[in-house]
Short mmCIF file of C-alpha atoms and ligand atoms in Angstrom, two decimals:
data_model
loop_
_atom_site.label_atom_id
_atom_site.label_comp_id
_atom_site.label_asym_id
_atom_site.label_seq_id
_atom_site.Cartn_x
_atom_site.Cartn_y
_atom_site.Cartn_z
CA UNK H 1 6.66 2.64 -25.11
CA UNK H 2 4.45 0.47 -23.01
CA UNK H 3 0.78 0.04 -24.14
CA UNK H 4 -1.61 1.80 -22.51
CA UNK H 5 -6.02 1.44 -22.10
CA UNK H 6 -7.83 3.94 -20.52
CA UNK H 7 -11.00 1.98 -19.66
CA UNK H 8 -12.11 -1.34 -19.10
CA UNK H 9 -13.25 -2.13 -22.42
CA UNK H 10 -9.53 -1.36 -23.65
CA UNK H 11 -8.29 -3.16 -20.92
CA UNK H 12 -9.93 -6.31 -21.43
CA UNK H 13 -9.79 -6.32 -25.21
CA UNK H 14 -5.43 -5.80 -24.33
CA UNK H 15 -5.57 -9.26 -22.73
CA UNK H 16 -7.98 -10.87 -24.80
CA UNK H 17 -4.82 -12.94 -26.87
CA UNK H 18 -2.89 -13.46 -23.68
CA UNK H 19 -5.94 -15.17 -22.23
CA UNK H 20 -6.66 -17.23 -25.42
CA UNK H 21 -3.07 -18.56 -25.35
CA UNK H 22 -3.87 -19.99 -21.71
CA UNK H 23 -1.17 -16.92 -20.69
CA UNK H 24 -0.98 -16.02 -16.32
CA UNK H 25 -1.25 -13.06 -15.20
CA UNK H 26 -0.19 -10.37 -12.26
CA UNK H 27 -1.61 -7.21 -11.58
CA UNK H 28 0.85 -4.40 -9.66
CA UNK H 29 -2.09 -1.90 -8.66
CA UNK H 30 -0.54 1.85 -8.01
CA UNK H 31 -1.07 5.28 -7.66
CA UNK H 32 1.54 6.25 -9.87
CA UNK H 33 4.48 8.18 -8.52
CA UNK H 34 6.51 5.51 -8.74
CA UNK H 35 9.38 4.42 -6.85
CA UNK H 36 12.07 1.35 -6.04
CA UNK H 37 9.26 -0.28 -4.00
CA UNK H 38 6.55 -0.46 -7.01
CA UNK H 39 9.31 -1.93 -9.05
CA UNK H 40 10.28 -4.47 -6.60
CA UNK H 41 6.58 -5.02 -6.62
CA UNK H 42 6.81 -5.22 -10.50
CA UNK H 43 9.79 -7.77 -10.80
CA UNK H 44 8.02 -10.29 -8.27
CA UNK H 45 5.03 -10.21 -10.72
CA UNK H 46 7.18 -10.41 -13.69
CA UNK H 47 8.48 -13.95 -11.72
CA UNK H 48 5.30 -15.58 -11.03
CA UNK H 49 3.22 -14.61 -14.52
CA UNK H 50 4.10 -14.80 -18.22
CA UNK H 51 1.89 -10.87 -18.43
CA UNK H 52 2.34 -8.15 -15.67
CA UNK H 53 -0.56 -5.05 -15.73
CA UNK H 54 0.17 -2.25 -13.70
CA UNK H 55 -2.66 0.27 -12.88
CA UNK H 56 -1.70 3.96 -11.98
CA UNK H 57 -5.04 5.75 -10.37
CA UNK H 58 -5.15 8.24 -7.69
CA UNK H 59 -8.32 6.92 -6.06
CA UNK H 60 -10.50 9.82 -5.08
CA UNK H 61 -12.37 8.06 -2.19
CA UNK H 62 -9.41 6.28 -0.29
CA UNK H 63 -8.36 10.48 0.39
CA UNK H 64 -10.61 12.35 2.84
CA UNK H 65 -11.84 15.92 2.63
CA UNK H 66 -8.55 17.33 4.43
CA UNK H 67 -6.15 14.60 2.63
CA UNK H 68 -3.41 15.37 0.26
CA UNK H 69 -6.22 14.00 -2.77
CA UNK H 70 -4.99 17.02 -5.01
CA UNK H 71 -0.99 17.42 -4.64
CA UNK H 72 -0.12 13.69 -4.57
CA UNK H 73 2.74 13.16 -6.71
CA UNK H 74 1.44 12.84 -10.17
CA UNK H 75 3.98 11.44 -13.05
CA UNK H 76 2.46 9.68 -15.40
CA UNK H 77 5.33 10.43 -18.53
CA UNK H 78 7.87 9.33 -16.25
CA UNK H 79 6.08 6.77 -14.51
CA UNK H 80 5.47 5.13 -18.14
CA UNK H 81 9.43 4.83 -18.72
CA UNK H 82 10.16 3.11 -15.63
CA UNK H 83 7.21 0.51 -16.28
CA UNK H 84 8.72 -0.09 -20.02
CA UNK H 85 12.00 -0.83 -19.08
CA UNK H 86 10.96 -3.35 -16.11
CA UNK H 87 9.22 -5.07 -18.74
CA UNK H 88 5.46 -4.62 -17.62
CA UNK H 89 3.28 -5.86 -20.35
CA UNK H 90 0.37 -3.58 -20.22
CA UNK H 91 -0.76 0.05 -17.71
CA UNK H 92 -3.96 0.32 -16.90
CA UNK H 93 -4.59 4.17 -16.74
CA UNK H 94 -8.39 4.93 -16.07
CA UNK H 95 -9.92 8.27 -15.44
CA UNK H 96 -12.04 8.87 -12.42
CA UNK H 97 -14.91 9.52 -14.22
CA UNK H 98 -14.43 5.72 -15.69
CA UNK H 99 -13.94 4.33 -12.45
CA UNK H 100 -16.54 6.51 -10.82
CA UNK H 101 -19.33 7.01 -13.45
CA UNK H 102 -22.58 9.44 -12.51
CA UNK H 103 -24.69 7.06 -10.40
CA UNK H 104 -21.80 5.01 -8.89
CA UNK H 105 -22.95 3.71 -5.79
CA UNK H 106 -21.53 0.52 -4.52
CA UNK H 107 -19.33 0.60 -1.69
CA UNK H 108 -16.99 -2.81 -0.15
CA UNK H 109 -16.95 -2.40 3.79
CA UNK H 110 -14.15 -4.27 4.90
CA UNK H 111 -15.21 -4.67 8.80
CA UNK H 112 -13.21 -4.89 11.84
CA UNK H 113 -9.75 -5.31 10.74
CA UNK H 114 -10.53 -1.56 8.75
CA UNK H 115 -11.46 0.10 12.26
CA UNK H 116 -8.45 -0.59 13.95
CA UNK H 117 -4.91 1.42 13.72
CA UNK H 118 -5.18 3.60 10.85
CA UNK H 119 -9.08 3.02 10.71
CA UNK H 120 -9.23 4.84 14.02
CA UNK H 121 -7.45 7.84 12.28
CA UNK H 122 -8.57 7.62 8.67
CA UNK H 123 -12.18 6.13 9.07
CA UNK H 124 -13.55 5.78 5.43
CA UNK H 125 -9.92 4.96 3.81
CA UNK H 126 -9.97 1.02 3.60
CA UNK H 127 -13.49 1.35 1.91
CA UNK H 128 -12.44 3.69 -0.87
CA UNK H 129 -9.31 1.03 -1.19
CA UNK H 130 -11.64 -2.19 -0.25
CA UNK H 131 -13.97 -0.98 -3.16
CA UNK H 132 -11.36 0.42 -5.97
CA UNK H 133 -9.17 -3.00 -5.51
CA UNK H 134 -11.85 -5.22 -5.83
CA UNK H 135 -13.31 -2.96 -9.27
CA UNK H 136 -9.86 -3.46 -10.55
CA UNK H 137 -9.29 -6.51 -9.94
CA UNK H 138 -12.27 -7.34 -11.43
CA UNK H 139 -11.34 -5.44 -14.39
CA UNK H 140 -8.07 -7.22 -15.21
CA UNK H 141 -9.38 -10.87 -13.62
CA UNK H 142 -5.62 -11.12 -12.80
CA UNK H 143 -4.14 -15.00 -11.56
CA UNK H 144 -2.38 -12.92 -9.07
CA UNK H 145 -2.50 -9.09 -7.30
CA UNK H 146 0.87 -7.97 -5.33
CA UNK H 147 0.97 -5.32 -2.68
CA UNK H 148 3.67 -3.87 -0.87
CA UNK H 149 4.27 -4.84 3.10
CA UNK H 150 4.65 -1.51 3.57
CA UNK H 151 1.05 -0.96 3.64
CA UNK H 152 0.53 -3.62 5.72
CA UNK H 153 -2.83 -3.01 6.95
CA UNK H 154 -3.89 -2.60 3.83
CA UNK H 155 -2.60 -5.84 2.75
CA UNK H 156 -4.66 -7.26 5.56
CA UNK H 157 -8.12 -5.53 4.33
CA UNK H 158 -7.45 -6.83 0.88
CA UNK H 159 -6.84 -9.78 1.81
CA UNK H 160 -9.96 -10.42 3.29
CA UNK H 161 -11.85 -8.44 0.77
CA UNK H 162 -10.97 -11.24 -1.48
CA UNK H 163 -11.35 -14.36 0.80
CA UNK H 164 -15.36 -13.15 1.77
CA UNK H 165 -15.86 -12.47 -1.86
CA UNK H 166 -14.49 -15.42 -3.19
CA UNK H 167 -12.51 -13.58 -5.78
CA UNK H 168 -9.88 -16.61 -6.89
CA UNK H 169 -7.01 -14.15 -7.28
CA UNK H 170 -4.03 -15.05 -5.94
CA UNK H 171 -2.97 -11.77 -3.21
CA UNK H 172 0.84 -11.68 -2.68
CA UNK H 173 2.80 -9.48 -0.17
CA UNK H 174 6.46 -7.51 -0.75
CA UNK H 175 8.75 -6.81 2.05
CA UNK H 176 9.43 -3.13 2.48
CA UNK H 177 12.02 -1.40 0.37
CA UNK H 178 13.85 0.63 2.29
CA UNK H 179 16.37 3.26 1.67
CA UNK H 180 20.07 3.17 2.51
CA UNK H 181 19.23 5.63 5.66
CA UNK H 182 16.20 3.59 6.52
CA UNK H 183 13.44 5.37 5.59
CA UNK H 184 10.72 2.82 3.96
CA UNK H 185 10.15 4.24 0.48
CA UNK H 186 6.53 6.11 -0.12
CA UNK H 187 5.28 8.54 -2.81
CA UNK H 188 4.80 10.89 -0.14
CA UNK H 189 8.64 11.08 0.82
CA UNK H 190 9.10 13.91 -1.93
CA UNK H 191 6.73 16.19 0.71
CA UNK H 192 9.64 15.62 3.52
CA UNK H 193 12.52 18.53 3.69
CA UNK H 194 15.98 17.68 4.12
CA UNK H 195 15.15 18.64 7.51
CA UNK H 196 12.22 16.52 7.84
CA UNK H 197 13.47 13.73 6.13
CA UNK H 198 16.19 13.54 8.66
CA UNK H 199 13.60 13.75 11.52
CA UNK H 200 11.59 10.74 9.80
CA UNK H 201 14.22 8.62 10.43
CA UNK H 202 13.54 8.41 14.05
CA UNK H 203 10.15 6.37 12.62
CA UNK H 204 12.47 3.25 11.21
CA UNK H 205 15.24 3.66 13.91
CA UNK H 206 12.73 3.56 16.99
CA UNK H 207 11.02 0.86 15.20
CA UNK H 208 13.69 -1.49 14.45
CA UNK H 209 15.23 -0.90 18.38
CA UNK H 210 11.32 -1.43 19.87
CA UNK H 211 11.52 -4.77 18.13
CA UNK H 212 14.73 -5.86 19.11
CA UNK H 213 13.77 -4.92 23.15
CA UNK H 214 10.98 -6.73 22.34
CA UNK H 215 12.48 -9.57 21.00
CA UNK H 216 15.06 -9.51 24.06
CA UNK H 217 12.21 -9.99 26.51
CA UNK H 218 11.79 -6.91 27.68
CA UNK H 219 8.35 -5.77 29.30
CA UNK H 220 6.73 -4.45 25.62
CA UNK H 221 4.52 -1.66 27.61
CA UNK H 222 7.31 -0.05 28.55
CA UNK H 223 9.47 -0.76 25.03
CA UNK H 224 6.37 0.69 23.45
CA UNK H 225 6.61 3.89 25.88
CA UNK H 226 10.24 4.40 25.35
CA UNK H 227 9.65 4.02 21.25
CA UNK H 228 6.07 6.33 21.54
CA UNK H 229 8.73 9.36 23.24
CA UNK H 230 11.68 8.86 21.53
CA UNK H 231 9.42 9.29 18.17
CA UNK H 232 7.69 13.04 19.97
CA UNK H 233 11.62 13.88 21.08
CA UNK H 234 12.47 13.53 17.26
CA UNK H 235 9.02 15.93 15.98
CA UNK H 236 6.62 13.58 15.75
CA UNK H 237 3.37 14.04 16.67
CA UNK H 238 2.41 9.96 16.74
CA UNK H 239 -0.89 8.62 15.83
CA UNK H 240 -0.38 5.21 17.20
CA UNK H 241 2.68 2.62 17.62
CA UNK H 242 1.45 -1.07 18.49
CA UNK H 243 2.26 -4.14 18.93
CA UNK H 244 -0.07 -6.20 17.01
CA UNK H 245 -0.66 -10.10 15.99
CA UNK H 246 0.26 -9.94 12.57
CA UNK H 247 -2.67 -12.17 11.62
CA UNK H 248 -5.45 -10.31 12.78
CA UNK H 249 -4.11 -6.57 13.78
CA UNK H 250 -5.68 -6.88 17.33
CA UNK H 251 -3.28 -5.63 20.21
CA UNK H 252 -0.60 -7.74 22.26
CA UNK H 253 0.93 -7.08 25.28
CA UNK H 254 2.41 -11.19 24.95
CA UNK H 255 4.65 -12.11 21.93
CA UNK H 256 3.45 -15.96 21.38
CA UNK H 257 2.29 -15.32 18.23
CA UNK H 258 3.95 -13.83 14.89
CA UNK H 259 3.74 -9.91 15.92
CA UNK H 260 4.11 -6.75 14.45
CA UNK H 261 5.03 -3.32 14.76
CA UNK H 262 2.83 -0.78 13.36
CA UNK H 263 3.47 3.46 13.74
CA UNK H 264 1.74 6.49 11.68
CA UNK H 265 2.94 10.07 12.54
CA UNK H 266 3.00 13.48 11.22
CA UNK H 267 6.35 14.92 10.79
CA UNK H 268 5.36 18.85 10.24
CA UNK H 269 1.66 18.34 7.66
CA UNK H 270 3.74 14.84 6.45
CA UNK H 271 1.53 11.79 7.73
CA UNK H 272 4.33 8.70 7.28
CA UNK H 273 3.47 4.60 8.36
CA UNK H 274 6.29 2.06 8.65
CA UNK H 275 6.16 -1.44 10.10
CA UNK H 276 8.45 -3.68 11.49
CA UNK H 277 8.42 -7.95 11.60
CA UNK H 278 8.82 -8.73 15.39
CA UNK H 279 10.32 -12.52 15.73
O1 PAF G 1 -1.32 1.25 -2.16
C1 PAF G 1 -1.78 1.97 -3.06
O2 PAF G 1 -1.06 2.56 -3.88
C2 PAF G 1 -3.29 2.15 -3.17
O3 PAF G 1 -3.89 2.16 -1.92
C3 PAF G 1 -3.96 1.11 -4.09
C4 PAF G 1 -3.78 -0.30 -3.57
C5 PAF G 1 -3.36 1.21 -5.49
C6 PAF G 1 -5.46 1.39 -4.19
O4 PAF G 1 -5.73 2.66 -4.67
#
């Protein structure tokens, strides 16, 4: 059974002898639900710290008014099991009302790199994310925070959430884990029929063949029109698929610098992201 603390009091008080015998830490932040990716997630932390903490909190205001906030994959029984037997040291479970007490009023405004992609289509998302990852890890004062690629924006924002604030916490990225068909693994797979799921594989497939035209030198505005239809032929109806530099998330139409490929679509009322290294 792994040990659990419900609040930050319990949380700290949990680390207290680790930090008294001069022991490193790395924090796996999650919303439960948990699947080959967090675990990948937890074995690179297990690597790089003596302790791992994992957190498990649905975060109420990275979800907007018409998001999937109340049927998102809760599992916390199960969830516990897997975290035990990958050998995480301590699960950091806090209630809402902890996180959010009455009078909670501080929010972390990421800026520009937040407004583009899936800041165009999810406006107040990377705050409620900017401003629950920084609370955390100021919670658990971690030597080190890991976050999966397949979020990559979100990797971005945090990134320089905790550069501007001068938080001195190491933040790590993990490549995708993908399954054998493709699809990049998410919590929100277990929404996706049989029917969808095979639809959603178009999302991975026209990804990895818009990089590799790409990559062959072929005009990118029209490998990113042949990707945008061949994901609508499949169901989708697309958000956006880019080309971006990987650094900074604006727009490229040149591939000089390290580039990526970023897509968010709705397959049926299933919203799904995926990314894809160009180079
Ligand atoms: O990627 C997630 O699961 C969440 O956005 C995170 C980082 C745990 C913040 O709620």
């Amino acid at each position: 059974m792994i040990p659990a603390a419900t609040n930050v009091s319990e949380v700290r008080t949990a680390m207290v002898p680790w930090r008294e015998a001069g022991e490193t830490v790395a924090f796996v932040p999650t919303m439960g639900a948990l699947h080959r990716g967090h675990m990948a997630l937890i074995s690179n932390a297990k690597k790089m710290a003596k302790r791992v903490v994992a957190s498990i909190f649905v975060n109420p205001t990275q979800f907007a008014p018409n998001e999937d906030l109340t049927k998102y994959p809760r599992r916390l029984e199960e969830d516990k099991k897997l975290l035990a037997e990958a050998g995480c040291d301590l699960l950091y479970a806090p209630s809402a009302e902890n996180m959010y007490p009455a009078g909670f009023a501080t929010v972390i405004d990421p800026g520009p790199i937040a407004t583009v992609l899936e800041g165009i289509f999810r406006p107040t998302h990377f705050r409620g994310v900017a401003t629950v990852v920084v609370k955390l890890l100021l919670q658990i004062l971690p030597d080190a925070a890991l976050f999966g690629e397949k979020d990559y924006q979100q990797l971005l924002v945090i990134r320089q959430v905790v550069r501007d604030l001068n938080l001195p916490i190491h933040i790590i990225g993990v490549p995708i884990v993908r399954d054998a068909d493709g699809l990049a693994l998410s919590s929100r797979n277990v929404y996706l029929s049989p029917a969808d799921r095979q639809h959603a594989l178009t999302l991975p497939r026209t990804l990895k063949e818009t990089a590799a035209a790409i990559q062959a030198g072929r005009d990118i505005g029209i490998a990113l029109a042949n990707g945008m239809a061949q994901l609508v032929d499949a169901g989708f109806s697309v958000d956006y698929l880019d080309l971006v530099n990987a650094a900074t998330l604006m727009s490229t139409r040149t591939f000089d610098a390290p580039a990526r490929l970023l897509a968010a679509g709705f397959i049926g009322t299933t919203r799904l992201i995926d990314n894809m290294e160009v180079g």
